[in-house]
Amino acid sequence: EECLGKPISRCRGIKIPDTVTGSLDIKDKDGVNRLYFFERLTIGQSGNETYILIGFSKKEIYKNVTQKLLFNLSILIVVLFISVTLALIFGNRYVLSPLNHLIERTQKIQAGDLNPFKVDSKLPTELQMLSTAFESMVLDLAKKEMDRDLAISDLKLSEKKYRTLFENMTQGVFYQNADGKIIDHNQRALALFGLTKNQFLGRSSLDPAWKVIHEDASDYPGEQHPSMVALRTGKPV
């Protein structure tokens, strides 16, 4: 709520790149590290722009992933310790080589490689179990990443459908912020009011330049307009 009607850079200290879509990895004003995804919308003429901005706490995003990774890395450390001892008996062929392979796999996972990998059936039983645990973790991470991408895609599609409906509906629609200032409108609203975009945006029902009257030609004060009553009471009018 503290950002309504204010530039995001002044309200939250976020500087959005001059691109249509993108993401930001920043430490927010409240001290929380967040991933932000944004999309720029041009409403009407060029230069009149706004943004859809969604932030997710990185701590929450990676919490479960980090716990699983630490758990599996702890198992790997134990296996490594045991394997060094066994390597003196069984040699490089049966122990050190498979372990090196698993270590490389772990590094790929840490680097973000979530492609599925077939567990080598020739590995010793313990190492097969460890490798299977890693691959299970990889599948889980890949699914979460896919779910996230689908959610973002659905959000963009919904916004596009909303924007199309908003711009093409026959009813005139405009938005007012908490202070009553008009911050958005469709073309039908301009046609109904007989005003230009510049005459419409940034004004409120209380603007003295607007002379509004009832059907009987009596004065219709701005504070009595339905939108202003709704903003003041929090109830539909």
Short mmCIF file of N, CA, C and O in Angstrom, two decimals, residues 25-150:
data_model
loop_
_atom_site.label_atom_id
_atom_site.label_comp_id
_atom_site.label_asym_id
_atom_site.label_seq_id
_atom_site.Cartn_x
_atom_site.Cartn_y
_atom_site.Cartn_z
N ASP A 25 17.75 -9.40 -9.00
CA ASP A 25 18.19 -10.12 -7.80
C ASP A 25 18.77 -9.07 -6.86
O ASP A 25 19.90 -8.62 -7.04
N ILE A 26 17.97 -8.64 -5.85
CA ILE A 26 18.39 -7.51 -5.04
C ILE A 26 18.08 -7.75 -3.56
O ILE A 26 17.30 -8.63 -3.21
N LYS A 27 18.72 -6.95 -2.73
CA LYS A 27 18.38 -6.89 -1.31
C LYS A 27 17.39 -5.77 -1.12
O LYS A 27 17.69 -4.60 -1.35
N ASP A 28 16.16 -6.12 -0.73
CA ASP A 28 15.06 -5.17 -0.70
C ASP A 28 15.23 -4.16 0.44
O ASP A 28 16.09 -4.29 1.31
N LYS A 29 14.34 -3.16 0.41
CA LYS A 29 14.38 -2.09 1.41
C LYS A 29 14.20 -2.61 2.83
O LYS A 29 14.73 -2.06 3.78
N ASP A 30 13.45 -3.72 2.96
CA ASP A 30 13.23 -4.30 4.29
C ASP A 30 14.32 -5.29 4.70
O ASP A 30 14.17 -5.99 5.70
N GLY A 31 15.41 -5.35 3.93
CA GLY A 31 16.53 -6.22 4.28
C GLY A 31 16.42 -7.64 3.78
O GLY A 31 17.28 -8.46 4.06
N VAL A 32 15.35 -7.96 3.02
CA VAL A 32 15.14 -9.33 2.53
C VAL A 32 15.70 -9.45 1.11
O VAL A 32 15.42 -8.60 0.26
N ASN A 33 16.49 -10.51 0.87
CA ASN A 33 16.98 -10.78 -0.49
C ASN A 33 15.86 -11.38 -1.31
O ASN A 33 15.28 -12.40 -0.93
N ARG A 34 15.54 -10.75 -2.44
CA ARG A 34 14.40 -11.19 -3.24
C ARG A 34 14.78 -11.29 -4.72
O ARG A 34 15.66 -10.60 -5.21
N LEU A 35 14.06 -12.18 -5.40
CA LEU A 35 14.06 -12.24 -6.86
C LEU A 35 12.79 -11.54 -7.35
O LEU A 35 11.69 -11.91 -6.94
N TYR A 36 12.95 -10.54 -8.18
CA TYR A 36 11.81 -9.83 -8.74
C TYR A 36 11.69 -10.15 -10.22
O TYR A 36 12.68 -10.18 -10.96
N PHE A 37 10.46 -10.37 -10.67
CA PHE A 37 10.17 -10.53 -12.09
C PHE A 37 9.24 -9.38 -12.49
O PHE A 37 8.29 -9.08 -11.77
N PHE A 38 9.53 -8.74 -13.62
CA PHE A 38 8.73 -7.59 -13.99
C PHE A 38 8.38 -7.62 -15.48
O PHE A 38 9.03 -8.28 -16.28
N GLU A 39 7.31 -6.90 -15.79
CA GLU A 39 6.91 -6.69 -17.19
C GLU A 39 6.40 -5.27 -17.33
O GLU A 39 5.58 -4.81 -16.53
N ARG A 40 6.90 -4.58 -18.33
CA ARG A 40 6.52 -3.19 -18.56
C ARG A 40 5.30 -3.14 -19.47
O ARG A 40 5.24 -3.83 -20.47
N LEU A 41 4.36 -2.30 -19.10
CA LEU A 41 3.13 -2.12 -19.89
C LEU A 41 3.04 -0.68 -20.34
O LEU A 41 3.22 0.24 -19.54
N THR A 42 2.80 -0.49 -21.61
CA THR A 42 2.59 0.85 -22.15
C THR A 42 1.09 1.06 -22.33
O THR A 42 0.45 0.33 -23.08
N ILE A 43 0.54 2.02 -21.64
CA ILE A 43 -0.90 2.27 -21.66
C ILE A 43 -1.15 3.47 -22.57
O ILE A 43 -0.83 4.60 -22.22
N GLY A 44 -1.73 3.19 -23.74
CA GLY A 44 -2.01 4.28 -24.66
C GLY A 44 -0.74 4.74 -25.35
O GLY A 44 -0.01 3.95 -25.94
N GLN A 45 -0.41 6.00 -25.23
CA GLN A 45 0.71 6.57 -25.96
C GLN A 45 2.04 6.19 -25.32
O GLN A 45 2.12 5.84 -24.14
N SER A 46 3.11 6.25 -26.12
CA SER A 46 4.45 5.90 -25.65
C SER A 46 4.89 6.86 -24.54
O SER A 46 4.64 8.06 -24.60
N GLY A 47 5.54 6.33 -23.55
CA GLY A 47 6.00 7.15 -22.42
C GLY A 47 5.10 7.05 -21.22
O GLY A 47 5.51 7.35 -20.11
N ASN A 48 3.85 6.63 -21.43
CA ASN A 48 2.93 6.44 -20.31
C ASN A 48 2.98 4.97 -19.91
O ASN A 48 2.26 4.14 -20.44
N GLU A 49 3.90 4.65 -19.00
CA GLU A 49 4.22 3.25 -18.71
C GLU A 49 4.01 2.91 -17.24
O GLU A 49 4.11 3.78 -16.36
N THR A 50 3.71 1.65 -17.04
CA THR A 50 3.64 1.13 -15.67
C THR A 50 4.23 -0.27 -15.68
O THR A 50 4.55 -0.81 -16.73
N TYR A 51 4.40 -0.86 -14.50
CA TYR A 51 5.03 -2.17 -14.41
C TYR A 51 4.21 -3.12 -13.56
O TYR A 51 3.57 -2.71 -12.60
N ILE A 52 4.22 -4.39 -13.96
CA ILE A 52 3.79 -5.46 -13.06
C ILE A 52 5.08 -6.00 -12.44
O ILE A 52 5.99 -6.42 -13.15
N LEU A 53 5.15 -5.97 -11.12
CA LEU A 53 6.38 -6.35 -10.41
C LEU A 53 6.04 -7.34 -9.31
O LEU A 53 5.21 -7.07 -8.46
N ILE A 54 6.66 -8.52 -9.37
CA ILE A 54 6.38 -9.58 -8.40
C ILE A 54 7.70 -10.02 -7.77
O ILE A 54 8.65 -10.36 -8.47
N GLY A 55 7.75 -10.03 -6.44
CA GLY A 55 8.98 -10.41 -5.73
C GLY A 55 8.80 -11.66 -4.89
O GLY A 55 7.76 -11.86 -4.27
N PHE A 56 9.81 -12.49 -4.90
CA PHE A 56 9.81 -13.71 -4.09
C PHE A 56 11.06 -13.71 -3.21
O PHE A 56 12.16 -13.39 -3.66
N SER A 57 10.89 -14.07 -1.95
CA SER A 57 12.03 -14.18 -1.04
C SER A 57 12.92 -15.32 -1.49
O SER A 57 12.48 -16.46 -1.63
N LYS A 58 14.22 -15.03 -1.71
CA LYS A 58 15.14 -16.08 -2.13
C LYS A 58 15.28 -17.15 -1.04
O LYS A 58 15.44 -18.33 -1.34
N LYS A 59 15.18 -16.71 0.20
CA LYS A 59 15.29 -17.66 1.30
C LYS A 59 14.18 -18.69 1.24
O LYS A 59 14.38 -19.89 1.46
N GLU A 60 12.94 -18.21 0.93
CA GLU A 60 11.80 -19.13 0.84
C GLU A 60 11.90 -20.02 -0.39
O GLU A 60 11.55 -21.20 -0.35
N ILE A 61 12.39 -19.45 -1.51
CA ILE A 61 12.49 -20.22 -2.74
C ILE A 61 13.46 -21.39 -2.58
O ILE A 61 13.19 -22.52 -2.99
N TYR A 62 14.60 -21.11 -1.95
CA TYR A 62 15.66 -22.12 -1.89
C TYR A 62 15.71 -22.88 -0.58
O TYR A 62 16.61 -23.71 -0.38
N LYS A 63 14.76 -22.60 0.34
CA LYS A 63 14.82 -23.22 1.65
C LYS A 63 14.83 -24.74 1.57
O LYS A 63 15.73 -25.40 2.10
N ASN A 64 13.82 -25.30 0.92
CA ASN A 64 13.73 -26.76 0.83
C ASN A 64 14.88 -27.34 0.00
O ASN A 64 15.42 -28.41 0.31
N VAL A 65 15.24 -26.62 -1.08
CA VAL A 65 16.33 -27.10 -1.92
C VAL A 65 17.63 -27.15 -1.14
O VAL A 65 18.39 -28.12 -1.22
N THR A 66 17.90 -26.12 -0.36
CA THR A 66 19.14 -26.06 0.41
C THR A 66 19.19 -27.17 1.45
O THR A 66 20.23 -27.81 1.64
N GLN A 67 18.06 -27.41 2.11
CA GLN A 67 18.03 -28.47 3.11
C GLN A 67 18.32 -29.82 2.50
O GLN A 67 19.11 -30.61 3.03
N LYS A 68 17.72 -30.10 1.35
CA LYS A 68 17.96 -31.39 0.69
C LYS A 68 19.40 -31.49 0.22
O LYS A 68 20.03 -32.54 0.32
N LEU A 69 19.92 -30.39 -0.33
CA LEU A 69 21.28 -30.41 -0.81
C LEU A 69 22.27 -30.65 0.33
O LEU A 69 23.19 -31.45 0.21
N LEU A 70 22.06 -29.97 1.45
CA LEU A 70 22.94 -30.16 2.60
C LEU A 70 22.85 -31.58 3.14
O LEU A 70 23.85 -32.18 3.55
N PHE A 71 21.64 -32.12 3.14
CA PHE A 71 21.45 -33.50 3.61
C PHE A 71 22.22 -34.48 2.74
O PHE A 71 22.96 -35.35 3.23
N ASN A 72 22.08 -34.31 1.42
CA ASN A 72 22.77 -35.22 0.52
C ASN A 72 24.28 -35.01 0.54
O ASN A 72 25.05 -35.96 0.40
N LEU A 73 24.71 -33.77 0.70
CA LEU A 73 26.14 -33.51 0.80
C LEU A 73 26.72 -34.11 2.08
O LEU A 73 27.87 -34.57 2.10
N SER A 74 25.92 -34.10 3.16
CA SER A 74 26.38 -34.73 4.40
C SER A 74 26.59 -36.23 4.20
O SER A 74 27.58 -36.81 4.67
N ILE A 75 25.64 -36.85 3.48
CA ILE A 75 25.80 -38.28 3.17
C ILE A 75 27.05 -38.50 2.34
O ILE A 75 27.83 -39.45 2.56
N LEU A 76 27.27 -37.61 1.37
CA LEU A 76 28.43 -37.75 0.50
C LEU A 76 29.74 -37.66 1.29
O LEU A 76 30.69 -38.40 1.02
N ILE A 77 29.79 -36.76 2.27
CA ILE A 77 31.00 -36.61 3.08
C ILE A 77 31.30 -37.90 3.83
O ILE A 77 32.45 -38.36 3.90
N VAL A 78 30.24 -38.52 4.40
CA VAL A 78 30.43 -39.78 5.12
C VAL A 78 30.93 -40.86 4.18
O VAL A 78 31.86 -41.62 4.49
N VAL A 79 30.30 -40.92 2.99
CA VAL A 79 30.70 -41.94 2.01
C VAL A 79 32.15 -41.71 1.56
O VAL A 79 32.91 -42.66 1.38
N LEU A 80 32.52 -40.45 1.38
CA LEU A 80 33.89 -40.15 0.98
C LEU A 80 34.91 -40.63 2.02
O LEU A 80 35.95 -41.18 1.67
N PHE A 81 34.57 -40.42 3.28
CA PHE A 81 35.48 -40.84 4.35
C PHE A 81 35.67 -42.35 4.35
O PHE A 81 36.80 -42.87 4.46
N ILE A 82 34.56 -43.07 4.22
CA ILE A 82 34.63 -44.53 4.19
C ILE A 82 35.35 -45.02 2.94
O ILE A 82 36.14 -45.96 2.97
N SER A 83 35.08 -44.34 1.81
CA SER A 83 35.64 -44.79 0.55
C SER A 83 37.16 -44.66 0.50
O SER A 83 37.84 -45.47 -0.14
N VAL A 84 37.68 -43.61 1.16
CA VAL A 84 39.14 -43.45 1.18
C VAL A 84 39.80 -44.66 1.85
O VAL A 84 40.84 -45.15 1.39
N THR A 85 39.15 -45.14 2.92
CA THR A 85 39.68 -46.32 3.61
C THR A 85 39.55 -47.57 2.72
O THR A 85 40.50 -48.37 2.60
N LEU A 86 38.39 -47.73 2.10
CA LEU A 86 38.18 -48.90 1.25
C LEU A 86 39.06 -48.87 0.01
O LEU A 86 39.38 -49.93 -0.56
N ALA A 87 39.43 -47.67 -0.44
CA ALA A 87 40.26 -47.57 -1.66
C ALA A 87 41.60 -48.25 -1.48
O ALA A 87 42.20 -48.73 -2.45
N LEU A 88 42.10 -48.29 -0.23
CA LEU A 88 43.37 -48.98 0.02
C LEU A 88 43.25 -50.47 -0.25
O LEU A 88 44.23 -51.12 -0.57
N ILE A 89 42.03 -51.00 -0.16
CA ILE A 89 41.81 -52.43 -0.36
C ILE A 89 41.34 -52.73 -1.78
O ILE A 89 41.85 -53.60 -2.46
N PHE A 90 40.34 -52.00 -2.21
CA PHE A 90 39.72 -52.31 -3.50
C PHE A 90 40.31 -51.53 -4.67
O PHE A 90 40.05 -51.86 -5.82
N GLY A 91 41.02 -50.45 -4.36
CA GLY A 91 41.70 -49.72 -5.43
C GLY A 91 40.80 -48.73 -6.16
O GLY A 91 39.61 -48.60 -5.92
N ASN A 92 41.44 -48.08 -7.06
CA ASN A 92 40.78 -47.01 -7.80
C ASN A 92 39.61 -47.50 -8.64
O ASN A 92 38.59 -46.82 -8.78
N ARG A 93 39.73 -48.70 -9.19
CA ARG A 93 38.71 -49.18 -10.13
C ARG A 93 37.33 -49.32 -9.51
O ARG A 93 36.32 -49.03 -10.15
N TYR A 94 37.26 -49.77 -8.27
CA TYR A 94 35.97 -50.08 -7.66
C TYR A 94 35.41 -48.98 -6.76
O TYR A 94 34.24 -49.03 -6.39
N VAL A 95 36.28 -48.06 -6.33
CA VAL A 95 35.80 -47.06 -5.38
C VAL A 95 36.07 -45.62 -5.83
O VAL A 95 35.14 -44.83 -5.99
N LEU A 96 37.34 -45.28 -6.02
CA LEU A 96 37.68 -43.89 -6.28
C LEU A 96 37.09 -43.36 -7.58
O LEU A 96 36.61 -42.23 -7.64
N SER A 97 37.12 -44.18 -8.61
CA SER A 97 36.57 -43.73 -9.89
C SER A 97 35.07 -43.44 -9.81
O SER A 97 34.61 -42.38 -10.26
N PRO A 98 34.25 -44.35 -9.23
CA PRO A 98 32.81 -44.03 -9.09
C PRO A 98 32.56 -42.80 -8.22
O PRO A 98 31.67 -42.01 -8.51
N LEU A 99 33.36 -42.65 -7.17
CA LEU A 99 33.17 -41.48 -6.30
C LEU A 99 33.48 -40.18 -7.05
O LEU A 99 32.77 -39.18 -6.90
N ASN A 100 34.54 -40.21 -7.83
CA ASN A 100 34.87 -39.02 -8.61
C ASN A 100 33.72 -38.68 -9.57
O ASN A 100 33.42 -37.51 -9.81
N HIS A 101 33.11 -39.71 -10.10
CA HIS A 101 31.96 -39.50 -10.99
C HIS A 101 30.81 -38.84 -10.24
O HIS A 101 30.16 -37.91 -10.76
N LEU A 102 30.54 -39.30 -9.02
CA LEU A 102 29.46 -38.71 -8.22
C LEU A 102 29.78 -37.27 -7.83
O LEU A 102 28.89 -36.41 -7.76
N ILE A 103 31.03 -37.00 -7.54
CA ILE A 103 31.43 -35.64 -7.18
C ILE A 103 31.20 -34.69 -8.36
O ILE A 103 30.69 -33.58 -8.19
N GLU A 104 31.55 -35.16 -9.56
CA GLU A 104 31.30 -34.34 -10.74
C GLU A 104 29.81 -34.08 -10.92
O GLU A 104 29.39 -32.98 -11.29
N ARG A 105 29.02 -35.12 -10.64
CA ARG A 105 27.57 -34.97 -10.75
C ARG A 105 27.05 -33.94 -9.74
O ARG A 105 26.19 -33.12 -10.06
N THR A 106 27.60 -33.99 -8.53
CA THR A 106 27.21 -33.02 -7.49
C THR A 106 27.53 -31.60 -7.92
O THR A 106 26.73 -30.68 -7.74
N GLN A 107 28.70 -31.42 -8.52
CA GLN A 107 29.10 -30.09 -8.96
C GLN A 107 28.19 -29.58 -10.07
O GLN A 107 27.87 -28.39 -10.13
N LYS A 108 27.76 -30.49 -10.96
CA LYS A 108 26.85 -30.09 -12.02
C LYS A 108 25.51 -29.66 -11.44
O LYS A 108 24.87 -28.71 -11.91
N ILE A 109 25.07 -30.38 -10.41
CA ILE A 109 23.80 -30.03 -9.76
C ILE A 109 23.92 -28.65 -9.11
O ILE A 109 23.02 -27.80 -9.23
N GLN A 110 25.04 -28.42 -8.44
CA GLN A 110 25.25 -27.11 -7.80
C GLN A 110 25.31 -26.00 -8.84
O GLN A 110 24.92 -24.86 -8.56
N ALA A 111 25.78 -26.32 -10.06
CA ALA A 111 25.86 -25.32 -11.12
C ALA A 111 24.54 -25.13 -11.85
O ALA A 111 24.43 -24.29 -12.73
N GLY A 112 23.52 -25.93 -11.46
CA GLY A 112 22.20 -25.76 -12.05
C GLY A 112 21.84 -26.75 -13.13
O GLY A 112 20.81 -26.62 -13.79
N ASP A 113 22.69 -27.78 -13.35
CA ASP A 113 22.39 -28.80 -14.36
C ASP A 113 21.40 -29.79 -13.78
O ASP A 113 21.76 -30.65 -12.97
N LEU A 114 20.13 -29.69 -14.18
CA LEU A 114 19.08 -30.55 -13.65
C LEU A 114 18.61 -31.59 -14.67
O LEU A 114 17.54 -32.18 -14.51
N ASN A 115 19.42 -31.84 -15.68
CA ASN A 115 19.07 -32.86 -16.66
C ASN A 115 19.12 -34.24 -16.03
O ASN A 115 20.01 -34.53 -15.21
N PRO A 116 18.16 -35.13 -16.36
CA PRO A 116 18.15 -36.47 -15.76
C PRO A 116 19.39 -37.26 -16.13
O PRO A 116 19.96 -37.10 -17.21
N PHE A 117 19.79 -38.14 -15.23
CA PHE A 117 21.00 -38.94 -15.43
C PHE A 117 20.72 -40.37 -14.98
O PHE A 117 20.16 -40.60 -13.91
N LYS A 118 21.11 -41.33 -15.80
CA LYS A 118 20.87 -42.74 -15.49
C LYS A 118 21.91 -43.25 -14.50
O LYS A 118 23.11 -43.09 -14.70
N VAL A 119 21.43 -43.88 -13.43
CA VAL A 119 22.32 -44.41 -12.41
C VAL A 119 23.04 -45.64 -12.96
O VAL A 119 22.42 -46.53 -13.56
N ASP A 120 24.35 -45.68 -12.76
CA ASP A 120 25.16 -46.80 -13.24
C ASP A 120 24.87 -48.04 -12.39
O ASP A 120 25.12 -48.07 -11.19
N SER A 121 24.35 -49.09 -13.04
CA SER A 121 24.01 -50.32 -12.31
C SER A 121 25.24 -51.09 -11.85
O SER A 121 25.14 -52.00 -11.03
N LYS A 122 26.41 -50.75 -12.35
CA LYS A 122 27.64 -51.45 -11.97
C LYS A 122 28.25 -50.88 -10.69
O LYS A 122 29.22 -51.44 -10.17
N LEU A 123 27.71 -49.80 -10.20
CA LEU A 123 28.23 -49.21 -8.96
C LEU A 123 27.95 -50.13 -7.78
O LEU A 123 26.96 -50.88 -7.79
N PRO A 124 28.79 -50.08 -6.74
CA PRO A 124 28.48 -50.81 -5.50
C PRO A 124 27.12 -50.36 -4.96
O PRO A 124 26.66 -49.25 -5.25
N THR A 125 26.48 -51.23 -4.20
CA THR A 125 25.11 -50.98 -3.73
C THR A 125 24.99 -49.64 -3.02
O THR A 125 24.06 -48.86 -3.26
N GLU A 126 25.94 -49.34 -2.11
CA GLU A 126 25.87 -48.10 -1.35
C GLU A 126 25.93 -46.88 -2.27
O GLU A 126 25.22 -45.90 -2.08
N LEU A 127 26.83 -46.96 -3.27
CA LEU A 127 26.96 -45.83 -4.18
C LEU A 127 25.75 -45.71 -5.11
O LEU A 127 25.38 -44.60 -5.51
N GLN A 128 25.14 -46.83 -5.44
CA GLN A 128 23.90 -46.77 -6.22
C GLN A 128 22.81 -46.06 -5.45
O GLN A 128 22.05 -45.25 -6.00
N MET A 129 22.71 -46.36 -4.14
CA MET A 129 21.71 -45.70 -3.30
C MET A 129 21.96 -44.19 -3.25
O MET A 129 21.02 -43.39 -3.34
N LEU A 130 23.23 -43.82 -3.10
CA LEU A 130 23.56 -42.40 -3.03
C LEU A 130 23.25 -41.71 -4.35
O LEU A 130 22.67 -40.62 -4.39
N SER A 131 23.63 -42.36 -5.46
CA SER A 131 23.38 -41.79 -6.78
C SER A 131 21.88 -41.65 -7.04
O SER A 131 21.42 -40.65 -7.59
N THR A 132 21.11 -42.67 -6.61
CA THR A 132 19.66 -42.60 -6.77
C THR A 132 19.07 -41.45 -5.97
O THR A 132 18.15 -40.76 -6.43
N ALA A 133 19.61 -41.22 -4.76
CA ALA A 133 19.14 -40.10 -3.93
C ALA A 133 19.41 -38.76 -4.62
O ALA A 133 18.58 -37.85 -4.61
N PHE A 134 20.59 -38.66 -5.25
CA PHE A 134 20.91 -37.44 -5.99
C PHE A 134 19.94 -37.22 -7.14
O PHE A 134 19.45 -36.12 -7.35
N GLU A 135 19.69 -38.28 -7.90
CA GLU A 135 18.82 -38.14 -9.06
C GLU A 135 17.39 -37.82 -8.65
O GLU A 135 16.67 -37.11 -9.34
N SER A 136 16.96 -38.37 -7.50
CA SER A 136 15.64 -38.04 -6.98
C SER A 136 15.56 -36.55 -6.65
O SER A 136 14.55 -35.89 -6.91
N MET A 137 16.64 -36.03 -6.07
CA MET A 137 16.69 -34.60 -5.75
C MET A 137 16.65 -33.76 -7.02
O MET A 137 15.96 -32.73 -7.09
N VAL A 138 17.37 -34.22 -8.06
CA VAL A 138 17.40 -33.49 -9.32
C VAL A 138 16.01 -33.43 -9.94
O VAL A 138 15.56 -32.38 -10.41
N LEU A 139 15.30 -34.54 -9.94
CA LEU A 139 13.95 -34.58 -10.49
C LEU A 139 13.01 -33.64 -9.74
O LEU A 139 12.17 -32.96 -10.33
N ASP A 140 13.17 -33.62 -8.41
CA ASP A 140 12.33 -32.76 -7.58
C ASP A 140 12.61 -31.28 -7.88
O ASP A 140 11.69 -30.47 -8.02
N LEU A 141 13.88 -30.94 -8.03
CA LEU A 141 14.25 -29.56 -8.34
C LEU A 141 13.75 -29.16 -9.73
O LEU A 141 13.25 -28.05 -9.93
N ALA A 142 13.89 -30.08 -10.69
CA ALA A 142 13.44 -29.79 -12.06
C ALA A 142 11.94 -29.56 -12.10
O ALA A 142 11.45 -28.68 -12.82
N LYS A 143 11.17 -30.36 -11.33
CA LYS A 143 9.72 -30.20 -11.29
C LYS A 143 9.34 -28.84 -10.71
O LYS A 143 8.44 -28.16 -11.21
N LYS A 144 10.02 -28.45 -9.62
CA LYS A 144 9.71 -27.16 -8.99
C LYS A 144 10.03 -26.01 -9.95
O LYS A 144 9.30 -25.01 -10.00
N GLU A 145 11.13 -26.15 -10.68
CA GLU A 145 11.49 -25.10 -11.63
C GLU A 145 10.46 -25.01 -12.75
O GLU A 145 10.07 -23.92 -13.18
N MET A 146 9.97 -26.18 -13.21
CA MET A 146 8.95 -26.20 -14.26
C MET A 146 7.64 -25.60 -13.75
O MET A 146 6.99 -24.83 -14.46
N ASP A 147 7.26 -25.94 -12.51
CA ASP A 147 6.04 -25.38 -11.92
C ASP A 147 6.13 -23.87 -11.82
O ASP A 147 5.15 -23.15 -12.07
N ARG A 148 7.30 -23.39 -11.44
CA ARG A 148 7.49 -21.94 -11.33
C ARG A 148 7.35 -21.26 -12.69
O ARG A 148 6.69 -20.22 -12.83
N ASP A 149 7.97 -21.87 -13.73
CA ASP A 149 7.89 -21.30 -15.07
C ASP A 149 6.45 -21.29 -15.58
O ASP A 149 6.01 -20.34 -16.24
N LEU A 150 5.70 -22.37 -15.28
CA LEU A 150 4.31 -22.44 -15.70
C LEU A 150 3.47 -21.37 -15.00
O LEU A 150 2.58 -20.76 -15.61
#
